[in-house]
CSV table of C-alpha atoms and ligand atoms in Angstrom, one decimal:
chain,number,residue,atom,x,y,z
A,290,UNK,CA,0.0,0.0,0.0
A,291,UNK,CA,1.6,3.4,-1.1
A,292,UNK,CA,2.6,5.4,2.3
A,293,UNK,CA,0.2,9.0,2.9
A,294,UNK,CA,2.4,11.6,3.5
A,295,UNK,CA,1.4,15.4,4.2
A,296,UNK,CA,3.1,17.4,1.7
A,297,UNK,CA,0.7,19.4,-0.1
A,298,UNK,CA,-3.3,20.6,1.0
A,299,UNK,CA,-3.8,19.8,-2.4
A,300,UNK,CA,-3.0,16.2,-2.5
A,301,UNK,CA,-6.1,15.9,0.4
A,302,UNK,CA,-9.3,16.0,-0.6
A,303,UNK,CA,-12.1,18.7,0.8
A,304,UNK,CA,-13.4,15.9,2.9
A,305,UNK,CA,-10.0,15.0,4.4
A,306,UNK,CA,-9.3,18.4,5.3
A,307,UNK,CA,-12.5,19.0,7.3
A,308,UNK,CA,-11.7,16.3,8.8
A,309,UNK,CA,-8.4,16.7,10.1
A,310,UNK,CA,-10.3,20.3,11.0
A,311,UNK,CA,-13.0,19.0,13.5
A,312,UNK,CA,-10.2,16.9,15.2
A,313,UNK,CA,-7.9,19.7,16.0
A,314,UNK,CA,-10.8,21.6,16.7
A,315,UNK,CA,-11.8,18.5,19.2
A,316,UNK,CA,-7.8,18.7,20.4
A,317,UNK,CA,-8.5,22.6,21.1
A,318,UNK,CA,-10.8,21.6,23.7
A,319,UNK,CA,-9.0,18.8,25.1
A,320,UNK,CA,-5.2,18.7,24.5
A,321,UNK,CA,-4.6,15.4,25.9
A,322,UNK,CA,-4.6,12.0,24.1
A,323,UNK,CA,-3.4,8.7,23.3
A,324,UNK,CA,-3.1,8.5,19.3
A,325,UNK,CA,1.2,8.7,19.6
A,326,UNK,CA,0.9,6.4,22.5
A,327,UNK,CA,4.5,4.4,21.9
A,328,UNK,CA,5.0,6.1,18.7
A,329,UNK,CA,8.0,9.1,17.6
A,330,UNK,CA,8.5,11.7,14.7
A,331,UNK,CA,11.8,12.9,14.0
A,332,UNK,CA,11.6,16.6,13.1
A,333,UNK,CA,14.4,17.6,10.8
A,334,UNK,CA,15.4,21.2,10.3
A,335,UNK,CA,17.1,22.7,7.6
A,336,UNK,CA,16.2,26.3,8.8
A,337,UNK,CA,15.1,27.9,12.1
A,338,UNK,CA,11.9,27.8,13.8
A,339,UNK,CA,10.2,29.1,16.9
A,340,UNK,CA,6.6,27.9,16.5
A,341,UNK,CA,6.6,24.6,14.0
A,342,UNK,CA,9.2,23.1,16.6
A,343,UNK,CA,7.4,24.1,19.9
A,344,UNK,CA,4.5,23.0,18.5
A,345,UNK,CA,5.0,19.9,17.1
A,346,UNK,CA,7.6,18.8,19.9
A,347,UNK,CA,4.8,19.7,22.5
A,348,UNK,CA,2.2,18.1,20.0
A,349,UNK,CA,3.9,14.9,20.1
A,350,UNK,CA,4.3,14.9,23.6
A,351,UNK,CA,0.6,15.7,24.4
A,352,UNK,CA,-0.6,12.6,22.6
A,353,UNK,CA,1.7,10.3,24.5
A,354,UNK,CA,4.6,10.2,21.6
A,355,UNK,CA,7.9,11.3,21.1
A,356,UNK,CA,10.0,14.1,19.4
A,357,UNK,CA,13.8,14.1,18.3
A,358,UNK,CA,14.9,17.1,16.8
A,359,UNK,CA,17.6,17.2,14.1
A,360,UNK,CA,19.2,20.3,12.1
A,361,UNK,CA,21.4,18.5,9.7
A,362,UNK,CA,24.3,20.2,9.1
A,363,UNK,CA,24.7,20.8,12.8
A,364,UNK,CA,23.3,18.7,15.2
A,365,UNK,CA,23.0,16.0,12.6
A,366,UNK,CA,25.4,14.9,9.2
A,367,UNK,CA,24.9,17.0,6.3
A,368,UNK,CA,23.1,15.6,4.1
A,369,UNK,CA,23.6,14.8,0.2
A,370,UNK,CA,20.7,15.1,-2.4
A,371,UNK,CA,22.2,14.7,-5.9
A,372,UNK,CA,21.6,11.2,-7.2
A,373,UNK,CA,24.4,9.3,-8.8
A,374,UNK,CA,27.4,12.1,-7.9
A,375,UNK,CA,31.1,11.7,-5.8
A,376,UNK,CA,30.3,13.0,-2.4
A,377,UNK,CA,33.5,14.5,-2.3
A,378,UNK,CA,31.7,17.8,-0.9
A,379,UNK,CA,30.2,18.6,2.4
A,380,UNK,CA,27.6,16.0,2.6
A,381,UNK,CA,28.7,13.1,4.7
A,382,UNK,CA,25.7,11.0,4.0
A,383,UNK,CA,22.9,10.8,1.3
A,384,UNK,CA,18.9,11.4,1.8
A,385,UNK,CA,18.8,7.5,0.6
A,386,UNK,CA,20.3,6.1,4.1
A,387,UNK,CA,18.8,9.2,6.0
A,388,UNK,CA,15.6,8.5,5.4
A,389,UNK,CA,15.4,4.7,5.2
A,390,UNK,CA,17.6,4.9,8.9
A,391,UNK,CA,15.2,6.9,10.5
A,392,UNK,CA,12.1,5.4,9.2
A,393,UNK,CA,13.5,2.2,11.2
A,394,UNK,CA,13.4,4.2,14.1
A,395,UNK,CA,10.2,6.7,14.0
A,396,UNK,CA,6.7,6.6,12.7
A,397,UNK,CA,6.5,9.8,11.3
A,398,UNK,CA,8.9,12.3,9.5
A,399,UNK,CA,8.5,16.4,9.6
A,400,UNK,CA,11.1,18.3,7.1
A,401,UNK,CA,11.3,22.1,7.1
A,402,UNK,CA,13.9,22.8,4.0
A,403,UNK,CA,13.6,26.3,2.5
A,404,UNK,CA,14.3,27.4,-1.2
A,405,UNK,CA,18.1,28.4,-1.8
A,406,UNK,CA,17.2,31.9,-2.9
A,407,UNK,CA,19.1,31.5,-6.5
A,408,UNK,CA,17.3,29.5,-9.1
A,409,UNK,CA,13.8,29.2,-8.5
A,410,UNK,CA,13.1,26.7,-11.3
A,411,UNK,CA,15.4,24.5,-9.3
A,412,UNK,CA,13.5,25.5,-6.1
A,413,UNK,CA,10.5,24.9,-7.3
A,414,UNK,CA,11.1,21.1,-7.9
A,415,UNK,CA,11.1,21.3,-3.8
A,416,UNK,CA,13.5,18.3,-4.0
A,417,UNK,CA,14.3,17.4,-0.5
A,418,UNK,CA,11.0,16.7,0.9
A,419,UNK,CA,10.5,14.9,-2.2
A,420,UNK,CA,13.8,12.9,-1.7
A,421,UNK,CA,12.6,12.3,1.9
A,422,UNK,CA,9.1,11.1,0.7
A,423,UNK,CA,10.7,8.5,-2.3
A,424,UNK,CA,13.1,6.8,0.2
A,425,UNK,CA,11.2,7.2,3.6
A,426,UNK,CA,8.8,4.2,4.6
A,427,UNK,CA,7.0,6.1,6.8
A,428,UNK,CA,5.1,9.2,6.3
A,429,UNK,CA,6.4,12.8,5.7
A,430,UNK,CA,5.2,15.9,6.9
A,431,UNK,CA,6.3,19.3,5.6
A,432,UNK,CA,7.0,21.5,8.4
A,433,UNK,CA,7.2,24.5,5.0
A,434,UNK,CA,9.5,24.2,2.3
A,435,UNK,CA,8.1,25.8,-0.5
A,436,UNK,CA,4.3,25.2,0.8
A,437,UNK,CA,3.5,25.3,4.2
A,438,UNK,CA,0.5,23.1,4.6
A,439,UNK,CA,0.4,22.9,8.5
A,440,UNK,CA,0.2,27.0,8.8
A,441,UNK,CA,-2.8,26.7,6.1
A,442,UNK,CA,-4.6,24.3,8.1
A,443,UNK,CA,-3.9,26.8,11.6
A,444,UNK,CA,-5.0,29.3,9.1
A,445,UNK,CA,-8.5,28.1,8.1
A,446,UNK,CA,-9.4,26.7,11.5
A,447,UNK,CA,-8.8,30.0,12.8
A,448,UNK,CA,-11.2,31.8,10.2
A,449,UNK,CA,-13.5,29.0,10.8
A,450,UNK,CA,-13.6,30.0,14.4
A,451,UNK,CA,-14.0,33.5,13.9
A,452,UNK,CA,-16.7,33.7,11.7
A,453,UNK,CA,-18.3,30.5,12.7
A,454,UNK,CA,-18.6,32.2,16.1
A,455,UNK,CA,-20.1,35.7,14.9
A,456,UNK,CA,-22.8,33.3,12.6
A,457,UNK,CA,-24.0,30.8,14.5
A,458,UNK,CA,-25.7,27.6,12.6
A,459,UNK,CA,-23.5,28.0,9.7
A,460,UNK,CA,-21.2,24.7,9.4
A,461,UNK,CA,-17.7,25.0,9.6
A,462,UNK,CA,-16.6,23.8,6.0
A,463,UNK,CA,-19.1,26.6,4.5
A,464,UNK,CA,-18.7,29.7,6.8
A,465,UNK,CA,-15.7,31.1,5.2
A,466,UNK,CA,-17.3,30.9,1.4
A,467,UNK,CA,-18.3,33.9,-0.3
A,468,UNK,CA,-15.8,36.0,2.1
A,469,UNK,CA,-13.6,38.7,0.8
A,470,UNK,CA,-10.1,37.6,1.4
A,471,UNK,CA,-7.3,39.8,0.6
A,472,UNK,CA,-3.6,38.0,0.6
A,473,UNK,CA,-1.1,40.5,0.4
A,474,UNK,CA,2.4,41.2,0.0
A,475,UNK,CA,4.4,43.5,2.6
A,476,UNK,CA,7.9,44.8,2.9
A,477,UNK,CA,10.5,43.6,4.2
A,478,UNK,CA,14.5,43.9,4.0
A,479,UNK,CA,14.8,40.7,2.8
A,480,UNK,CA,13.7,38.8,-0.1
A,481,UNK,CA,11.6,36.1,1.9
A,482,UNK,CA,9.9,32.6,0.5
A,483,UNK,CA,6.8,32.5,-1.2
A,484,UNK,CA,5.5,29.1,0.9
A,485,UNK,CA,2.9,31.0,3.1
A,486,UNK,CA,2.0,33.1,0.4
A,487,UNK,CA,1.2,29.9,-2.0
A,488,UNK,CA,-0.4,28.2,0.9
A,489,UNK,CA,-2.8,30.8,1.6
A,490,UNK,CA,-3.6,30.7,-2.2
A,491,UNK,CA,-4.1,27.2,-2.2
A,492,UNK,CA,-6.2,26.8,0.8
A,493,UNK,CA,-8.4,30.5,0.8
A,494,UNK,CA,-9.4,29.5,-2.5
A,495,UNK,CA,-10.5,25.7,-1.6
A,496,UNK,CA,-12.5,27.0,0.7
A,497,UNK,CA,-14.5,29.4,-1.5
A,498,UNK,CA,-13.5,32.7,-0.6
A,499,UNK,CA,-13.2,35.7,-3.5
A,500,UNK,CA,-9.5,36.2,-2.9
A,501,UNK,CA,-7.4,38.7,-4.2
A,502,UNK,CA,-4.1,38.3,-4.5
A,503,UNK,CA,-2.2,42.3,-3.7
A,504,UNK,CA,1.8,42.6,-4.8
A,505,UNK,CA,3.7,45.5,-5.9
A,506,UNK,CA,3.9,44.6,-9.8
A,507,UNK,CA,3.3,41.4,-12.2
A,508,UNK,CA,6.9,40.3,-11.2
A,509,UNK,CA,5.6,39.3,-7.8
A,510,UNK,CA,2.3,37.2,-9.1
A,511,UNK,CA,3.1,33.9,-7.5
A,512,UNK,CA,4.6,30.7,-9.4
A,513,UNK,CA,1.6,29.6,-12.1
A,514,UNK,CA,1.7,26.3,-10.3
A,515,UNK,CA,-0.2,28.1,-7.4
A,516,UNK,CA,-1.9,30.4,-9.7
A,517,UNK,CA,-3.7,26.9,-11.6
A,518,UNK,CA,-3.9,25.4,-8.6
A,519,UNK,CA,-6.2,28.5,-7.3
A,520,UNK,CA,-8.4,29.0,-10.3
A,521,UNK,CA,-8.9,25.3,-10.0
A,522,UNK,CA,-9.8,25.2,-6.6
A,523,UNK,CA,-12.5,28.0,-7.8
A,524,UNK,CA,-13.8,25.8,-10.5
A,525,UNK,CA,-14.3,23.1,-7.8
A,526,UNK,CA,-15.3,25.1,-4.7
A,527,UNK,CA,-17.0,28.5,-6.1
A,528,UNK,CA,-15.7,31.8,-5.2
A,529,UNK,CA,-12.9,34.0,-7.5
A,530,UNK,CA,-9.1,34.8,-8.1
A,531,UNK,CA,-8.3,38.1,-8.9
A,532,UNK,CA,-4.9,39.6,-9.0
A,533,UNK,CA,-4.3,43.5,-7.9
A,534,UNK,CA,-1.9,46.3,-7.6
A,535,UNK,CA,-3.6,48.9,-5.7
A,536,UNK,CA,-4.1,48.4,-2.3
A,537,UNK,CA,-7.5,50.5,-1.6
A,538,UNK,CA,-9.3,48.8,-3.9
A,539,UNK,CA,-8.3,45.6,-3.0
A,540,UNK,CA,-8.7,46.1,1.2
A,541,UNK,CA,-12.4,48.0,0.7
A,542,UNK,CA,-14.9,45.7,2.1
A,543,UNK,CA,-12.4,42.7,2.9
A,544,UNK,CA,-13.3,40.2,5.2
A,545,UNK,CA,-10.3,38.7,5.7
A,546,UNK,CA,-6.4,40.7,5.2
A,547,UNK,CA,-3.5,38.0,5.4
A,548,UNK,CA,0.1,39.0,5.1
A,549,UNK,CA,3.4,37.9,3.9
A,550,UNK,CA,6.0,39.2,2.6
A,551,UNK,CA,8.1,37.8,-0.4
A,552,UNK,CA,10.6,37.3,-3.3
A,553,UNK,CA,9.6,38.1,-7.1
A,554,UNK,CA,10.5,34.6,-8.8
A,555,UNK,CA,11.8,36.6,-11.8
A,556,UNK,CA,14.6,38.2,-10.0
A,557,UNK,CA,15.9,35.2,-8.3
A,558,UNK,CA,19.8,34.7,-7.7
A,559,UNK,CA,20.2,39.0,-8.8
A,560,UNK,CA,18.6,40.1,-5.4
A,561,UNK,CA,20.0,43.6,-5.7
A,562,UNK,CA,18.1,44.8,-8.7
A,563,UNK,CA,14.7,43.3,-7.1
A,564,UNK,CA,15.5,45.6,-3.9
A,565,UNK,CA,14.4,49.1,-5.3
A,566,UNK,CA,11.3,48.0,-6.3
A,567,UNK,CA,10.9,46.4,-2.6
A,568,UNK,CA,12.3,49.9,-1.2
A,569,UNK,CA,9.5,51.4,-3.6
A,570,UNK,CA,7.0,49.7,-2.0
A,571,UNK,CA,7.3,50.0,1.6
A,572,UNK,CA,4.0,51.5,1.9
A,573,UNK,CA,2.1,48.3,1.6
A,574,UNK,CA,2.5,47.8,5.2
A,575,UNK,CA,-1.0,47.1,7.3
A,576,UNK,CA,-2.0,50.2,9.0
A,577,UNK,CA,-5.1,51.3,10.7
A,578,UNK,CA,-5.9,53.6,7.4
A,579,UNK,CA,-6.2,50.5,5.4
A,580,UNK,CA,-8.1,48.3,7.6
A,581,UNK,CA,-10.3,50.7,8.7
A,582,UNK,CA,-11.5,50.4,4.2
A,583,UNK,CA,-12.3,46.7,5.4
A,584,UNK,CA,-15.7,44.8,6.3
A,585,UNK,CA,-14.4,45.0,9.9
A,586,UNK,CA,-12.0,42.6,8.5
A,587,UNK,CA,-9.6,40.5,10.5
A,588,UNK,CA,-6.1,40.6,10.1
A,589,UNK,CA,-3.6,37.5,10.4
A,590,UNK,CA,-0.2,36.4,9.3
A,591,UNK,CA,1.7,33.3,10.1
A,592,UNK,CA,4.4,34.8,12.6
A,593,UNK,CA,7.2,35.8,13.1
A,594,UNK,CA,6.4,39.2,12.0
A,595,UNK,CA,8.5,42.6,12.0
A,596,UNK,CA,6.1,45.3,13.3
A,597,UNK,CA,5.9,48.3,12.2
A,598,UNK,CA,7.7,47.3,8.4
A,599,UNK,CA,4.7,44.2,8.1
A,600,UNK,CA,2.3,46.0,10.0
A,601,UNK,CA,1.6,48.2,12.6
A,602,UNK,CA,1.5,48.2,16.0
A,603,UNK,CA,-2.1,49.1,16.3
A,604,UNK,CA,-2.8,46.3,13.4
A,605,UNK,CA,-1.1,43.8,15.6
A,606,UNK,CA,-2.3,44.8,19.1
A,607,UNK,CA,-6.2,45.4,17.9
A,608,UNK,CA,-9.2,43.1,18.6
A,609,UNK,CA,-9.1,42.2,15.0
A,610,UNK,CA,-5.8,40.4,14.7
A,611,UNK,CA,-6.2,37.1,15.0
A,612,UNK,CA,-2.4,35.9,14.3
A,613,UNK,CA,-1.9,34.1,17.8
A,614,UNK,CA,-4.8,31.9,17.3
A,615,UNK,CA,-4.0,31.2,14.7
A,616,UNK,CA,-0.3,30.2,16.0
A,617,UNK,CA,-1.9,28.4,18.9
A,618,UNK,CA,-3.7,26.4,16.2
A,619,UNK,CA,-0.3,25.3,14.4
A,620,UNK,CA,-0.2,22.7,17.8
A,621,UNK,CA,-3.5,21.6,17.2
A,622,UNK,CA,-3.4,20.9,13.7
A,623,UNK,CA,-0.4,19.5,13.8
A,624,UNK,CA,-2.1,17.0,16.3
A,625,UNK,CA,-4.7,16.1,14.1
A,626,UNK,CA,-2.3,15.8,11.2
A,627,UNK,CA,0.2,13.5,13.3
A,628,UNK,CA,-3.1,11.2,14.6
A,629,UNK,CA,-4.5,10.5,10.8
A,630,UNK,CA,-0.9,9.7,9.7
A,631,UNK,CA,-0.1,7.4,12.7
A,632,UNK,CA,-2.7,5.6,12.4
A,633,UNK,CA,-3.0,4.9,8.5
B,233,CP,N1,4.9,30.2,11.2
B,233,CP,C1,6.0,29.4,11.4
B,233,CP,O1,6.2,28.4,10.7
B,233,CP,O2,6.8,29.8,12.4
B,233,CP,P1,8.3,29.3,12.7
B,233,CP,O3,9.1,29.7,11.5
B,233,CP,O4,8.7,30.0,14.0
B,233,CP,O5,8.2,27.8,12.8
């Protein structure tokens, strides 16, 4: 039987999702359980992490499992990917052995590995959670490599949550559809992934909201993987795509206002002439003036955030952002996602 691993929301079906959804909803109101009872994950981390690491680590441990924590590279061997070189580099040991040593050990793998920043058609082939997934016999999580599945799922729940609790009745895989849900890009010194930002495409959009995605210029519309993804997620669940370049059109009457900063794809690997057009557009930042053009709309973003370059202090400290529940939800998502997996 051909292992389930979590790398993508769109490899799950609508049905799955909710599911995994009313469990960590069911987790949020009682954290303990038994579902890990005698069972581990090995977390491996290619780049740092405050919240996917507490949280699953603490996840784990709340069901009755076990956590080890790798970062190869320094903790841990560096690890090869290239199939069929001469490791006569860095790597002392290749994802082949990695993966089918530790899936001897554990019952579940989670892998954070981040784009190199320099070619993004060779970032965009995402292949070391893919080499995890081909040699691993368990399943793999991705803790956000180019996707980030687990903050989507946070994400939605979240939404679900808040709106489900200002219109009661309403069942909580339709209350977010027909909402206006505005993803948009902020500044930020650096040029950052685009993983939350496709996420948030992929998942606002299977769950029928009219989403607009806001950037600075074409050059920062997100990979056309994510772009067909979304407009097929529309065909399937209702609601639209539409891409914009001016922010008041695109907050006024928004129900929902998520933020991330990142990258535009075409200017990978030549960072410096993609920095004046960032610089340009510093004024994309969340205030108060453009939330107050919203539908009382809620703010979020996944964390960590810069205030006051992302968005403001009064964005971050009002009633209306709802970023650390949604955090708080990464631990009980992550529950619900390490439960299913265990147990398939
Ligand atoms: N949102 C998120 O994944 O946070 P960390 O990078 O701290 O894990």
């Amino acid at each position: 039987m051909a292992i389930r691993h979590f790398l993508s929301t769109q490899d799950w079906s609508r049905a799955d999702l909710d599911a995994l959804l009313a469990q960590a909803a069911a987790f949020k109101r009682s954290k303990a359980g038994t579902q890990l009872a005698g069972k581990s994950i090995a977390l491996l981390f290619f780049n740092p992490s405050m919240r996917t690491r507490t949280s699953f680590e603490l996840g784990a441990f709340q069901l009755g499992g076990h956590a080890v924590v790798l970062q190869p590279g320094k903790d841990a061997w560096p690890i090869e990917f290239d199939v069929g070189g001469v490791m006569d580099a860095e790597a002392e040991e290749h994802v082949a052995e990695v993966a089918r040593v530790l899936s001897r050990y554990v019952d579940l793998i989670g892998v954070r590995a981040f784009p190199k920043f320099q070619d993004w058609t060779v970032d965009r082939e995402d292949r070391v959670i893919h080499a995890f997934a081909k040699y691993s016999t368990v399943p793999v999580i991705n803790m956000e490599t180019i996707t980030h599945p687990m903050q989507e799922l946070a994400h939605i729940l979240a939404l679900q949550q808040h709106f489900g609790t200002t219109d009661p009745g309403s069942s909580p895989g339709q209350v977010l559809r027909g909402k206006k849900y505005v993803l948009t890009w902020t500044y930020h010194p650096k040029p950052l992934n685009t993983a939350v930002a496709n996420s948030a495409l992929q998942i606002a959009t299977r769950y029928g909201m009219d989403v607009t995605l806001l950037c600075p210029t074409p050059d920062y519309v997100l990979d056309q993987r994510y772009m067909d993804f979304a407009k097929r997620n529309v065909a399937e669940n209702g609601g639209s795509l539409t891409v914009s370049h001016d922010p008041q059109s695109a907050y006024r009457d928004a129900h929902v206002v998520y933020a991330k900063s990142w990258g535009a794809l075409p200017y990978f690997g030549r960072w410096a002439d993609e920095k004046p057009i960032r610089d340009a557009h510093k004024h994309f930042i969340v205030d108060e003036a453009k939330m107050a053009l919203t539908d009382g709309g809620v703010f979020s973003h996944c964390l960590p955030l810069r205030r006051n370059v992302k968005a403001t202090d009064a964005v971050m400290d009002s009633p209306s952002c709802i970023a650390i529940d949604e955090a708080e939800n990464r631990l009980h998502v992550q529950k619900a996602v390490m439960a299913a997996l265990a147990s398939s």
